[in-house]
Amino acid sequence: MHHTGSVPELPQLSPGVRLLDAPRRSIGPLHALVLDHLLVTGGTAVWIDAHGHATTTYLAEVAPSPRVLDRVRVARGFTPYQHQSLLQDAAAEIDGDTSLVVAPAVDGLYRDEDVRGAEPQSMLLRSVARLARYAREAEIPVLTTRAAADEFSAPVSQVADSTITVERTRFGPRFRSPNFETQIYAESGPTMQTTLTYWARILRARRPAHETQPSQERAIAEVSP
């Protein structure tokens, strides 16, 4: 684990389904964990997006260098059926260079009003099972979040190999998981912890500890549904 002055540690993502549990929409912590993992591993990420978590502007603001964005392939789903199709198609995108799969708000689109009856729960179960299979077969971490923690999204936490919680404290954000707890906090006040600028500062400060990976600067690749 890296210690860089007063910069908070970030949990390392080991193979398996990792559920990021945050009190609110967790774009800052989510992006920080993804980009930090790519800087450490040098691999690529397959990102199946929902509810605008992979907004290019947000990722670019948090990234310590535009070059790391070249390693993120984003597929955006806007309906539950698109989302499920993209999760299935992701199998063709996962290769030997893939070190992470990201699926934020994995339950979100299945809550839409146009999906009725028992179908939403069945679709969510199939999607979660597919993510677990990717983690198992490729032996990589799958990082996911929930739109809401309730009975409907219970299968997500049940399938997760571990849960990473991030909570606010007076000293800054604290990550906790079964094998990790933040021990170092930033010097800035708690008002910074929910902004993208805060997480960008964390990654810039941690960057010297990461191995620099050569890549060309170009935009995030996007896959249409």
Coordinates of N, CA and C in Angstrom, one line a residue:
M1 N 0.8 -1.2 0.0 CA 0.0 0.0 0.0 C 0.9 1.2 0.0
H2 N 0.5 2.2 -0.8 CA 1.3 3.4 -1.0 C 1.0 4.4 0.1
H3 N 2.0 5.1 0.6 CA 1.8 6.2 1.6 C 2.5 7.4 0.9
T4 N 1.8 8.5 0.6 CA 2.4 9.6 0.0 C 2.1 10.8 0.9
G5 N 2.9 11.1 1.9 CA 2.7 12.3 2.7 C 1.3 12.2 3.4
S6 N 0.5 13.2 3.3 CA -0.8 13.2 3.9 C -1.9 12.8 3.0
V7 N -1.6 12.2 1.9 CA -2.5 11.8 0.9 C -3.2 10.5 1.3
P8 N -4.6 10.5 1.3 CA -5.3 9.2 1.7 C -4.9 8.0 0.9
E9 N -4.8 6.9 1.5 CA -4.7 5.7 0.8 C -5.9 5.3 0.0
L10 N -5.8 4.6 -1.1 CA -7.0 4.1 -1.8 C -6.9 2.6 -1.8
P11 N -8.0 1.9 -1.5 CA -7.9 0.4 -1.5 C -7.6 -0.2 -2.8
Q12 N -6.7 -1.2 -2.8 CA -6.4 -1.9 -4.0 C -7.5 -2.8 -4.4
L13 N -7.8 -3.0 -5.7 CA -8.9 -3.8 -6.1 C -8.3 -5.2 -6.5
S14 N -8.7 -6.2 -5.8 CA -8.2 -7.6 -6.1 C -9.3 -8.3 -6.9
P15 N -9.0 -9.4 -7.5 CA -10.0 -10.1 -8.4 C -11.2 -10.5 -7.6
G16 N -12.4 -10.4 -8.2 CA -13.6 -10.7 -7.6 C -14.6 -9.5 -7.8
V17 N -15.8 -9.6 -7.4 CA -16.8 -8.5 -7.5 C -16.6 -7.7 -6.3
R18 N -16.4 -6.4 -6.5 CA -16.1 -5.4 -5.4 C -17.2 -4.4 -5.5
L19 N -18.0 -4.3 -4.5 CA -19.2 -3.3 -4.4 C -18.7 -2.1 -3.7
L20 N -18.7 -0.9 -4.4 CA -18.4 0.3 -3.7 C -19.7 0.9 -3.2
D21 N -19.8 1.1 -1.9 CA -21.0 1.5 -1.2 C -20.7 2.9 -0.6
A22 N -21.4 3.9 -1.2 CA -21.2 5.3 -0.8 C -22.5 5.9 -0.4
P23 N -22.6 6.9 0.4 CA -23.9 7.5 0.9 C -24.6 8.2 -0.2
R24 N -23.9 8.7 -1.3 CA -24.6 9.4 -2.4 C -23.9 8.9 -3.7
R25 N -24.4 9.4 -4.8 CA -23.8 9.2 -6.1 C -22.3 9.3 -6.0
S26 N -21.6 8.2 -6.3 CA -20.2 8.1 -5.9 C -19.3 8.3 -7.1
I27 N -19.5 9.3 -7.9 CA -18.7 9.5 -9.1 C -17.2 9.8 -8.7
G28 N -17.0 10.7 -7.7 CA -15.6 11.0 -7.4 C -14.8 9.8 -6.9
P29 N -15.3 9.1 -5.8 CA -14.5 7.9 -5.4 C -14.5 6.8 -6.4
L30 N -15.5 6.6 -7.2 CA -15.5 5.6 -8.2 C -14.4 5.9 -9.3
H31 N -14.4 7.1 -9.8 CA -13.4 7.4 -10.8 C -12.0 7.3 -10.2
A32 N -11.8 7.7 -9.0 CA -10.5 7.7 -8.4 C -10.0 6.2 -8.2
L33 N -10.9 5.3 -7.8 CA -10.5 3.9 -7.7 C -10.2 3.3 -9.0
V34 N -11.0 3.6 -10.1 CA -10.7 3.1 -11.4 C -9.4 3.5 -11.9
L35 N -9.2 4.8 -11.9 CA -7.9 5.4 -12.5 C -6.7 5.0 -11.7
D36 N -6.8 4.9 -10.4 CA -5.7 4.5 -9.6 C -5.3 3.0 -9.9
H37 N -6.4 2.2 -10.1 CA -6.1 0.8 -10.4 C -5.4 0.7 -11.7
L38 N -5.8 1.5 -12.7 CA -5.1 1.4 -14.0 C -3.7 1.9 -14.0
L39 N -3.5 2.9 -13.1 CA -2.1 3.5 -13.0 C -1.2 2.4 -12.3
V40 N -1.8 1.6 -11.4 CA -1.0 0.6 -10.7 C -0.7 -0.6 -11.7
T41 N -1.8 -1.1 -12.4 CA -1.7 -2.3 -13.1 C -1.2 -2.1 -14.6
G42 N -1.4 -0.9 -15.1 CA -1.1 -0.6 -16.5 C -2.0 -1.3 -17.5
G43 N -3.1 -1.9 -17.0 CA -4.0 -2.6 -17.9 C -5.1 -1.6 -18.4
T44 N -6.2 -2.2 -19.0 CA -7.3 -1.5 -19.5 C -8.5 -1.8 -18.7
A45 N -9.5 -0.9 -18.9 CA -10.8 -1.1 -18.2 C -11.9 -1.2 -19.2
V46 N -12.9 -2.1 -19.0 CA -14.1 -2.2 -19.8 C -15.2 -1.6 -18.9
W47 N -15.9 -0.6 -19.3 CA -16.8 0.2 -18.4 C -18.2 0.1 -19.1
I48 N -19.1 -0.6 -18.4 CA -20.5 -0.7 -18.9 C -21.3 0.4 -18.1
D49 N -21.7 1.5 -18.7 CA -22.1 2.6 -17.9 C -23.7 2.6 -17.8
A50 N -24.1 3.3 -16.8 CA -25.5 3.6 -16.6 C -25.7 4.9 -15.8
H51 N -26.7 5.7 -16.1 CA -27.0 6.9 -15.3 C -25.8 7.9 -15.4
G52 N -25.0 7.9 -16.5 CA -24.0 8.9 -16.7 C -22.8 9.0 -15.8
H53 N -22.5 7.8 -15.2 CA -21.3 7.8 -14.3 C -20.0 8.0 -15.0
A54 N -20.0 7.6 -16.3 CA -18.7 7.7 -17.1 C -18.7 8.9 -17.9
T55 N -19.2 10.0 -17.5 CA -19.2 11.3 -18.3 C -17.7 11.6 -18.5
T56 N -17.4 11.9 -19.8 CA -16.0 12.1 -20.2 C -15.4 13.3 -19.5
T57 N -16.2 14.3 -19.3 CA -15.7 15.5 -18.6 C -15.3 15.2 -17.2
Y58 N -16.0 14.3 -16.4 CA -15.7 14.0 -15.1 C -14.4 13.2 -15.1
L59 N -14.3 12.2 -15.9 CA -13.1 11.3 -16.0 C -11.9 12.2 -16.3
A60 N -12.0 13.1 -17.3 CA -10.9 13.9 -17.6 C -10.5 14.8 -16.5
E61 N -11.4 15.3 -15.7 CA -11.1 16.2 -14.6 C -10.3 15.5 -13.5
V62 N -10.7 14.2 -13.3 CA -10.1 13.4 -12.2 C -8.7 12.9 -12.6
A63 N -8.6 12.5 -13.9 CA -7.4 11.8 -14.3 C -6.1 12.7 -14.2
P64 N -5.0 12.1 -13.6 CA -3.8 12.9 -13.5 C -3.1 13.1 -14.8
S65 N -3.5 12.4 -15.8 CA -2.9 12.6 -17.1 C -3.9 12.1 -18.2
P66 N -4.0 12.8 -19.3 CA -5.0 12.4 -20.3 C -4.6 11.0 -20.9
R67 N -3.4 10.6 -20.7 CA -3.0 9.3 -21.3 C -3.7 8.1 -20.7
V68 N -4.0 8.2 -19.4 CA -4.6 7.1 -18.8 C -6.0 6.8 -19.3
L69 N -6.7 7.9 -19.9 CA -8.0 7.7 -20.4 C -8.0 6.8 -21.6
D70 N -6.9 6.6 -22.3 CA -6.8 5.8 -23.4 C -7.1 4.3 -23.0
R71 N -7.0 4.0 -21.7 CA -7.1 2.6 -21.3 C -8.6 2.3 -20.8
V72 N -9.5 3.3 -21.0 CA -10.9 3.1 -20.5 C -11.8 3.0 -21.8
R73 N -12.5 1.9 -21.9 CA -13.4 1.7 -23.0 C -14.8 1.7 -22.4
V74 N -15.6 2.7 -22.8 CA -16.9 2.9 -22.3 C -18.0 2.5 -23.2
A75 N -19.0 1.7 -22.8 CA -20.2 1.4 -23.5 C -21.3 1.9 -22.7
R76 N -22.2 2.7 -23.3 CA -23.3 3.4 -22.5 C -24.6 2.8 -22.8
G77 N -25.3 2.4 -21.8 CA -26.7 1.9 -21.9 C -27.7 2.9 -21.4
F78 N -28.8 3.1 -22.1 CA -29.8 4.1 -21.7 C -31.1 3.4 -21.4
T79 N -31.2 2.1 -21.7 CA -32.5 1.4 -21.3 C -32.0 0.1 -20.7
P80 N -32.9 -0.6 -19.9 CA -32.5 -1.8 -19.3 C -32.1 -2.9 -20.3
Y81 N -32.7 -2.9 -21.5 CA -32.4 -3.9 -22.5 C -31.0 -3.6 -23.1
Q82 N -30.7 -2.3 -23.4 CA -29.4 -2.0 -23.8 C -28.3 -2.4 -22.8
H83 N -28.6 -2.1 -21.6 CA -27.6 -2.4 -20.5 C -27.3 -3.9 -20.5
Q84 N -28.4 -4.7 -20.5 CA -28.1 -6.1 -20.5 C -27.4 -6.6 -21.7
S85 N -27.7 -6.0 -22.9 CA -27.0 -6.4 -24.1 C -25.5 -6.0 -24.0
L86 N -25.3 -4.9 -23.5 CA -23.9 -4.4 -23.4 C -23.1 -5.3 -22.4
L87 N -23.7 -5.7 -21.4 CA -23.0 -6.6 -20.4 C -22.7 -7.9 -21.1
Q88 N -23.6 -8.4 -21.9 CA -23.3 -9.6 -22.7 C -22.2 -9.4 -23.7
D89 N -22.3 -8.3 -24.4 CA -21.2 -8.0 -25.4 C -19.9 -7.8 -24.9
A90 N -19.8 -7.4 -23.6 CA -18.5 -7.1 -22.9 C -17.6 -8.3 -23.0
A91 N -18.1 -9.5 -23.1 CA -17.3 -10.7 -23.1 C -16.3 -10.6 -24.3
A92 N -16.7 -10.0 -25.4 CA -15.8 -9.9 -26.5 C -14.7 -8.8 -26.3
E93 N -15.0 -7.9 -25.4 CA -14.0 -6.8 -25.1 C -13.0 -7.1 -24.1
I94 N -13.2 -8.2 -23.3 CA -12.3 -8.5 -22.2 C -11.2 -9.4 -22.8
D95 N -10.0 -9.0 -22.7 CA -8.9 -9.8 -23.2 C -7.8 -9.8 -22.2
G96 N -6.6 -10.2 -22.6 CA -5.4 -10.3 -21.7 C -5.0 -9.0 -21.1
D97 N -5.3 -7.9 -21.8 CA -4.9 -6.6 -21.3 C -5.9 -6.0 -20.3
T98 N -7.1 -6.6 -20.2 CA -8.1 -6.1 -19.4 C -7.8 -6.4 -17.9
S99 N -7.7 -5.3 -17.1 CA -7.4 -5.5 -15.7 C -8.6 -5.1 -14.8
L100 N -9.7 -4.6 -15.4 CA -10.8 -4.2 -14.6 C -12.1 -4.1 -15.4
V101 N -13.2 -4.5 -14.8 CA -14.5 -4.2 -15.4 C -15.3 -3.3 -14.5
V102 N -15.9 -2.3 -15.0 CA -16.6 -1.3 -14.2 C -18.1 -1.3 -14.6
A103 N -19.0 -1.4 -13.6 CA -20.4 -1.4 -13.9 C -21.2 -0.6 -12.8
P104 N -21.1 0.7 -12.9 CA -21.8 1.5 -11.8 C -23.3 1.4 -11.9
A105 N -24.0 1.7 -10.8 CA -25.5 1.7 -10.8 C -26.0 0.5 -11.5
V106 N -25.5 -0.7 -11.2 CA -25.9 -1.9 -12.0 C -27.3 -2.2 -11.9
D107 N -28.0 -1.7 -10.9 CA -29.4 -2.0 -10.7 C -30.3 -0.8 -11.3
G108 N -29.7 0.3 -11.6 CA -30.4 1.5 -11.9 C -31.4 1.5 -13.0
L109 N -31.0 1.0 -14.2 CA -31.9 1.0 -15.3 C -33.0 0.0 -15.2
Y110 N -32.8 -1.1 -14.4 CA -33.9 -2.1 -14.2 C -35.0 -1.6 -13.3
R111 N -34.8 -0.4 -12.8 CA -35.9 0.2 -11.9 C -36.8 1.1 -12.8
D112 N -36.5 1.2 -14.1 CA -37.4 2.1 -14.9 C -38.8 1.6 -14.9
E113 N -39.7 2.5 -15.1 CA -41.1 2.2 -15.0 C -41.6 1.4 -16.2
D114 N -40.9 1.4 -17.3 CA -41.3 0.6 -18.5 C -40.9 -0.9 -18.4
V115 N -40.3 -1.2 -17.3 CA -40.0 -2.7 -17.1 C -40.9 -3.1 -15.9
R116 N -41.8 -4.0 -16.2 CA -42.8 -4.4 -15.2 C -42.8 -5.8 -14.9
G117 N -43.6 -6.2 -13.9 CA -43.7 -7.5 -13.4 C -42.4 -8.1 -12.8
A118 N -42.2 -9.4 -13.0 CA -41.0 -10.0 -12.4 C -39.8 -9.8 -13.3
E119 N -39.9 -9.2 -14.5 CA -38.8 -9.1 -15.4 C -37.6 -8.3 -14.8
P120 N -37.8 -7.1 -14.2 CA -36.7 -6.4 -13.7 C -35.8 -7.2 -12.8
Q121 N -36.3 -7.9 -11.8 CA -35.5 -8.7 -10.9 C -34.7 -9.8 -11.7
S122 N -35.4 -10.4 -12.6 CA -34.7 -11.4 -13.4 C -33.6 -10.8 -14.2
M123 N -33.8 -9.7 -14.8 CA -32.8 -9.0 -15.6 C -31.6 -8.6 -14.7
L124 N -31.9 -8.1 -13.5 CA -30.8 -7.8 -12.6 C -30.0 -9.0 -12.2
L125 N -30.7 -10.1 -11.9 CA -30.0 -11.3 -11.5 C -29.1 -11.8 -12.6
R126 N -29.6 -11.8 -13.8 CA -28.7 -12.2 -14.9 C -27.5 -11.3 -15.1
S127 N -27.7 -10.1 -15.0 CA -26.6 -9.1 -15.1 C -25.5 -9.3 -14.0
V128 N -26.0 -9.5 -12.8 CA -25.1 -9.6 -11.7 C -24.3 -11.0 -11.9
A129 N -25.0 -12.0 -12.3 CA -24.4 -13.3 -12.5 C -23.3 -13.2 -13.6
R130 N -23.6 -12.4 -14.6 CA -22.6 -12.3 -15.7 C -21.4 -11.6 -15.2
L131 N -21.5 -10.5 -14.4 CA -20.4 -9.8 -13.9 C -19.5 -10.7 -13.0
A132 N -20.2 -11.6 -12.2 CA -19.5 -12.5 -11.4 C -18.7 -13.5 -12.2
R133 N -19.3 -13.9 -13.3 CA -18.6 -14.8 -14.2 C -17.4 -14.2 -14.9
Y134 N -17.5 -12.9 -15.2 CA -16.3 -12.2 -15.8 C -15.2 -12.1 -14.8
A135 N -15.5 -11.8 -13.5 CA -14.5 -11.7 -12.5 C -13.8 -13.1 -12.3
R136 N -14.6 -14.1 -12.3 CA -14.1 -15.5 -12.0 C -13.3 -16.0 -13.2
E137 N -13.8 -15.9 -14.4 CA -13.1 -16.4 -15.6 C -11.9 -15.7 -16.0
A138 N -11.9 -14.3 -15.9 CA -10.8 -13.5 -16.3 C -9.8 -13.3 -15.1
E139 N -10.3 -13.6 -13.9 CA -9.5 -13.4 -12.7 C -9.1 -11.9 -12.5
I140 N -10.1 -11.1 -12.6 CA -9.9 -9.6 -12.5 C -11.0 -9.0 -11.6
P141 N -10.7 -7.8 -11.0 CA -11.8 -7.2 -10.3 C -12.9 -6.7 -11.1
V142 N -14.1 -6.7 -10.6 CA -15.3 -6.1 -11.2 C -15.8 -5.1 -10.2
L143 N -15.7 -3.8 -10.5 CA -16.1 -2.8 -9.6 C -17.5 -2.3 -9.9
T144 N -18.4 -2.4 -9.0 CA -19.8 -2.0 -9.2 C -20.4 -1.1 -8.1
T145 N -21.4 -0.4 -8.4 CA -22.2 0.3 -7.4 C -23.7 0.1 -7.5
R146 N -24.4 0.5 -6.6 CA -25.9 0.4 -6.6 C -26.5 1.7 -6.7
A147 N -27.6 1.8 -7.4 CA -28.4 3.1 -7.4 C -29.1 3.3 -6.1
A148 N -29.4 2.2 -5.4 CA -30.0 2.3 -4.1 C -29.8 1.0 -3.4
A149 N -29.6 1.1 -2.1 CA -29.4 -0.1 -1.3 C -30.8 -0.5 -0.7
D150 N -31.4 -1.5 -1.3 CA -32.8 -1.9 -0.8 C -32.9 -3.4 -1.2
E151 N -34.2 -3.8 -1.0 CA -34.4 -5.2 -1.3 C -34.2 -5.6 -2.8
F152 N -34.5 -4.7 -3.7 CA -34.4 -4.9 -5.1 C -32.9 -5.2 -5.5
S153 N -32.0 -4.4 -4.9 CA -30.6 -4.5 -5.2 C -29.8 -5.5 -4.3
A154 N -30.5 -6.2 -3.5 CA -29.9 -7.2 -2.6 C -29.0 -8.2 -3.3
P155 N -29.4 -8.7 -4.5 CA -28.5 -9.6 -5.2 C -27.1 -9.1 -5.4
V156 N -27.0 -7.8 -5.6 CA -25.7 -7.2 -5.9 C -24.7 -7.4 -4.7
S157 N -25.2 -7.1 -3.5 CA -24.4 -7.3 -2.3 C -24.2 -8.8 -2.0
Q158 N -25.1 -9.6 -2.4 CA -25.0 -11.0 -2.1 C -23.9 -11.7 -3.0
V159 N -23.8 -11.2 -4.2 CA -22.8 -11.7 -5.2 C -21.4 -11.1 -4.9
A160 N -21.4 -9.9 -4.4 CA -20.1 -9.2 -4.1 C -19.2 -10.1 -3.2
D161 N -17.9 -10.2 -3.6 CA -17.0 -10.9 -2.8 C -16.6 -10.0 -1.6
S162 N -16.7 -8.7 -1.8 CA -16.4 -7.7 -0.6 C -17.1 -6.4 -0.9
T163 N -17.3 -5.6 0.1 CA -17.9 -4.3 0.0 C -16.9 -3.3 0.4
I164 N -16.7 -2.3 -0.4 CA -15.8 -1.2 0.0 C -16.7 0.0 0.3
T165 N -16.7 0.5 1.5 CA -17.5 1.6 1.9 C -16.7 2.9 1.9
V166 N -17.3 4.0 1.5 CA -16.6 5.3 1.7 C -17.5 6.2 2.4
E167 N -17.0 6.8 3.5 CA -17.8 7.6 4.3 C -17.1 8.9 4.6
R168 N -17.9 9.9 4.9 CA -17.3 11.2 5.2 C -16.9 11.2 6.7
T169 N -15.8 11.9 6.9 CA -15.3 12.1 8.3 C -14.9 13.6 8.4
R170 N -14.6 14.1 9.6 CA -14.2 15.5 9.7 C -12.7 15.6 9.1
F171 N -12.0 14.5 8.9 CA -10.7 14.5 8.4 C -10.6 14.3 6.9
G172 N -11.7 13.9 6.3 CA -11.7 13.6 4.9 C -12.4 12.2 4.7
P173 N -12.5 11.7 3.5 CA -13.2 10.5 3.2 C -12.4 9.3 3.8
R174 N -13.1 8.3 4.2 CA -12.5 7.1 4.7 C -13.0 5.9 4.0
F175 N -12.1 5.1 3.4 CA -12.5 3.8 2.8 C -12.4 2.7 3.8
R176 N -13.3 1.8 3.7 CA -13.2 0.6 4.6 C -13.7 -0.6 3.8
S177 N -12.9 -1.7 4.0 CA -13.3 -3.0 3.5 C -12.8 -4.1 4.5
P178 N -13.1 -5.3 4.3 CA -12.6 -6.3 5.2 C -11.1 -6.3 5.5
N179 N -10.3 -5.9 4.5 CA -8.9 -5.9 4.6 C -8.2 -4.6 4.5
F180 N -9.0 -3.5 4.6 CA -8.5 -2.2 4.4 C -9.2 -1.1 5.2
E181 N -8.5 -0.1 5.7 CA -9.1 1.0 6.2 C -8.2 2.2 6.1
T182 N -8.7 3.3 5.6 CA -7.9 4.5 5.4 C -7.3 4.9 6.7
Q183 N -6.0 5.1 6.7 CA -5.3 5.6 7.9 C -4.7 7.0 7.7
I184 N -4.6 7.5 6.5 CA -4.0 8.8 6.2 C -5.1 9.6 5.5
Y185 N -5.2 10.9 6.0 CA -6.2 11.8 5.4 C -5.6 13.0 4.9
A186 N -6.3 13.7 4.0 CA -5.8 14.9 3.4 C -5.9 16.0 4.4
E187 N -5.1 17.0 4.1 CA -5.1 18.2 5.0 C -6.2 19.1 4.8
S188 N -6.8 19.1 3.6 CA -7.9 20.0 3.3 C -9.2 19.6 4.1
G189 N -10.1 20.6 4.2 CA -11.3 20.4 5.0 C -12.3 19.4 4.3
P190 N -13.3 19.0 5.1 CA -14.3 18.1 4.6 C -15.1 18.6 3.4
T191 N -15.1 19.9 3.2 CA -15.9 20.4 2.1 C -15.3 20.0 0.7
M192 N -14.0 19.6 0.7 CA -13.4 19.2 -0.6 C -13.7 17.7 -0.9
Q193 N -14.1 16.9 0.0 CA -14.1 15.5 -0.2 C -15.1 15.0 -1.2
T194 N -16.2 15.8 -1.5 CA -17.2 15.3 -2.5 C -17.0 15.9 -3.9
T195 N -15.9 16.8 -4.1 CA -15.7 17.4 -5.4 C -14.8 16.6 -6.2
L196 N -14.9 16.7 -7.5 CA -14.0 16.0 -8.4 C -12.6 16.6 -8.3
T197 N -12.5 17.9 -8.0 CA -11.2 18.5 -7.8 C -10.4 17.8 -6.7
Y198 N -11.1 17.4 -5.6 CA -10.5 16.7 -4.5 C -9.8 15.4 -4.9
W199 N -10.6 14.6 -5.7 CA -10.1 13.3 -6.1 C -9.0 13.5 -7.1
A200 N -9.0 14.5 -8.0 CA -8.0 14.8 -8.9 C -6.7 15.1 -8.1
R201 N -6.8 15.8 -7.1 CA -5.6 16.2 -6.2 C -5.0 14.9 -5.6
I202 N -5.9 14.0 -5.2 CA -5.4 12.8 -4.6 C -4.6 12.0 -5.6
L203 N -5.1 11.8 -6.8 CA -4.4 11.0 -7.8 C -3.1 11.7 -8.3
R204 N -3.1 13.0 -8.4 CA -1.9 13.7 -8.8 C -0.8 13.5 -7.8
A205 N -1.2 13.5 -6.5 CA -0.2 13.3 -5.4 C 0.3 11.9 -5.4
R206 N -0.6 10.9 -5.7 CA -0.2 9.5 -5.7 C 0.6 9.1 -7.0
R207 N 0.5 9.9 -8.0 CA 1.0 9.5 -9.3 C 2.5 9.2 -9.3
P208 N 3.4 9.9 -8.5 CA 4.8 9.6 -8.5 C 5.0 8.2 -8.0
A209 N 4.1 7.6 -7.2 CA 4.3 6.2 -6.7 C 3.9 5.2 -7.7
H210 N 3.3 5.6 -8.8 CA 2.8 4.6 -9.8 C 3.9 4.5 -10.9
E211 N 3.8 3.4 -11.5 CA 4.7 3.1 -12.6 C 4.1 3.8 -13.9
T212 N 4.9 4.6 -14.6 CA 4.5 5.3 -15.7 C 4.3 4.3 -16.9
Q213 N 3.2 4.3 -17.5 CA 2.9 3.4 -18.6 C 2.9 4.2 -19.9
P214 N 3.6 3.9 -21.0 CA 3.6 4.6 -22.3 C 2.3 4.4 -23.0
S215 N 1.7 5.5 -23.4 CA 0.5 5.4 -24.3 C 0.3 6.7 -25.0
Q216 N -0.4 6.7 -26.1 CA -0.7 7.9 -26.8 C -1.9 8.6 -26.1
E217 N -1.9 10.0 -26.2 CA -3.0 10.8 -25.7 C -4.1 10.8 -26.7
R218 N -5.2 10.2 -26.4 CA -6.4 10.3 -27.2 C -7.6 10.1 -26.4
A219 N -8.8 10.3 -27.0 CA -10.0 10.3 -26.2 C -10.4 9.0 -25.8
I220 N -11.3 8.9 -24.8 CA -11.9 7.6 -24.4 C -12.6 7.0 -25.5
A221 N -12.4 5.7 -25.7 CA -13.1 5.0 -26.8 C -14.5 4.7 -26.3
E222 N -15.5 4.9 -27.1 CA -16.9 4.6 -26.8 C -17.5 3.6 -27.7
V223 N -18.2 2.7 -27.1 CA -18.9 1.6 -27.9 C -20.4 1.9 -27.8
S224 N -21.0 2.0 -29.0 CA -22.4 2.3 -29.1 C -23.2 1.0 -28.7
P225 N -24.3 1.2 -28.1 CA -25.2 0.0 -27.7 C -25.8 -0.6 -29.0

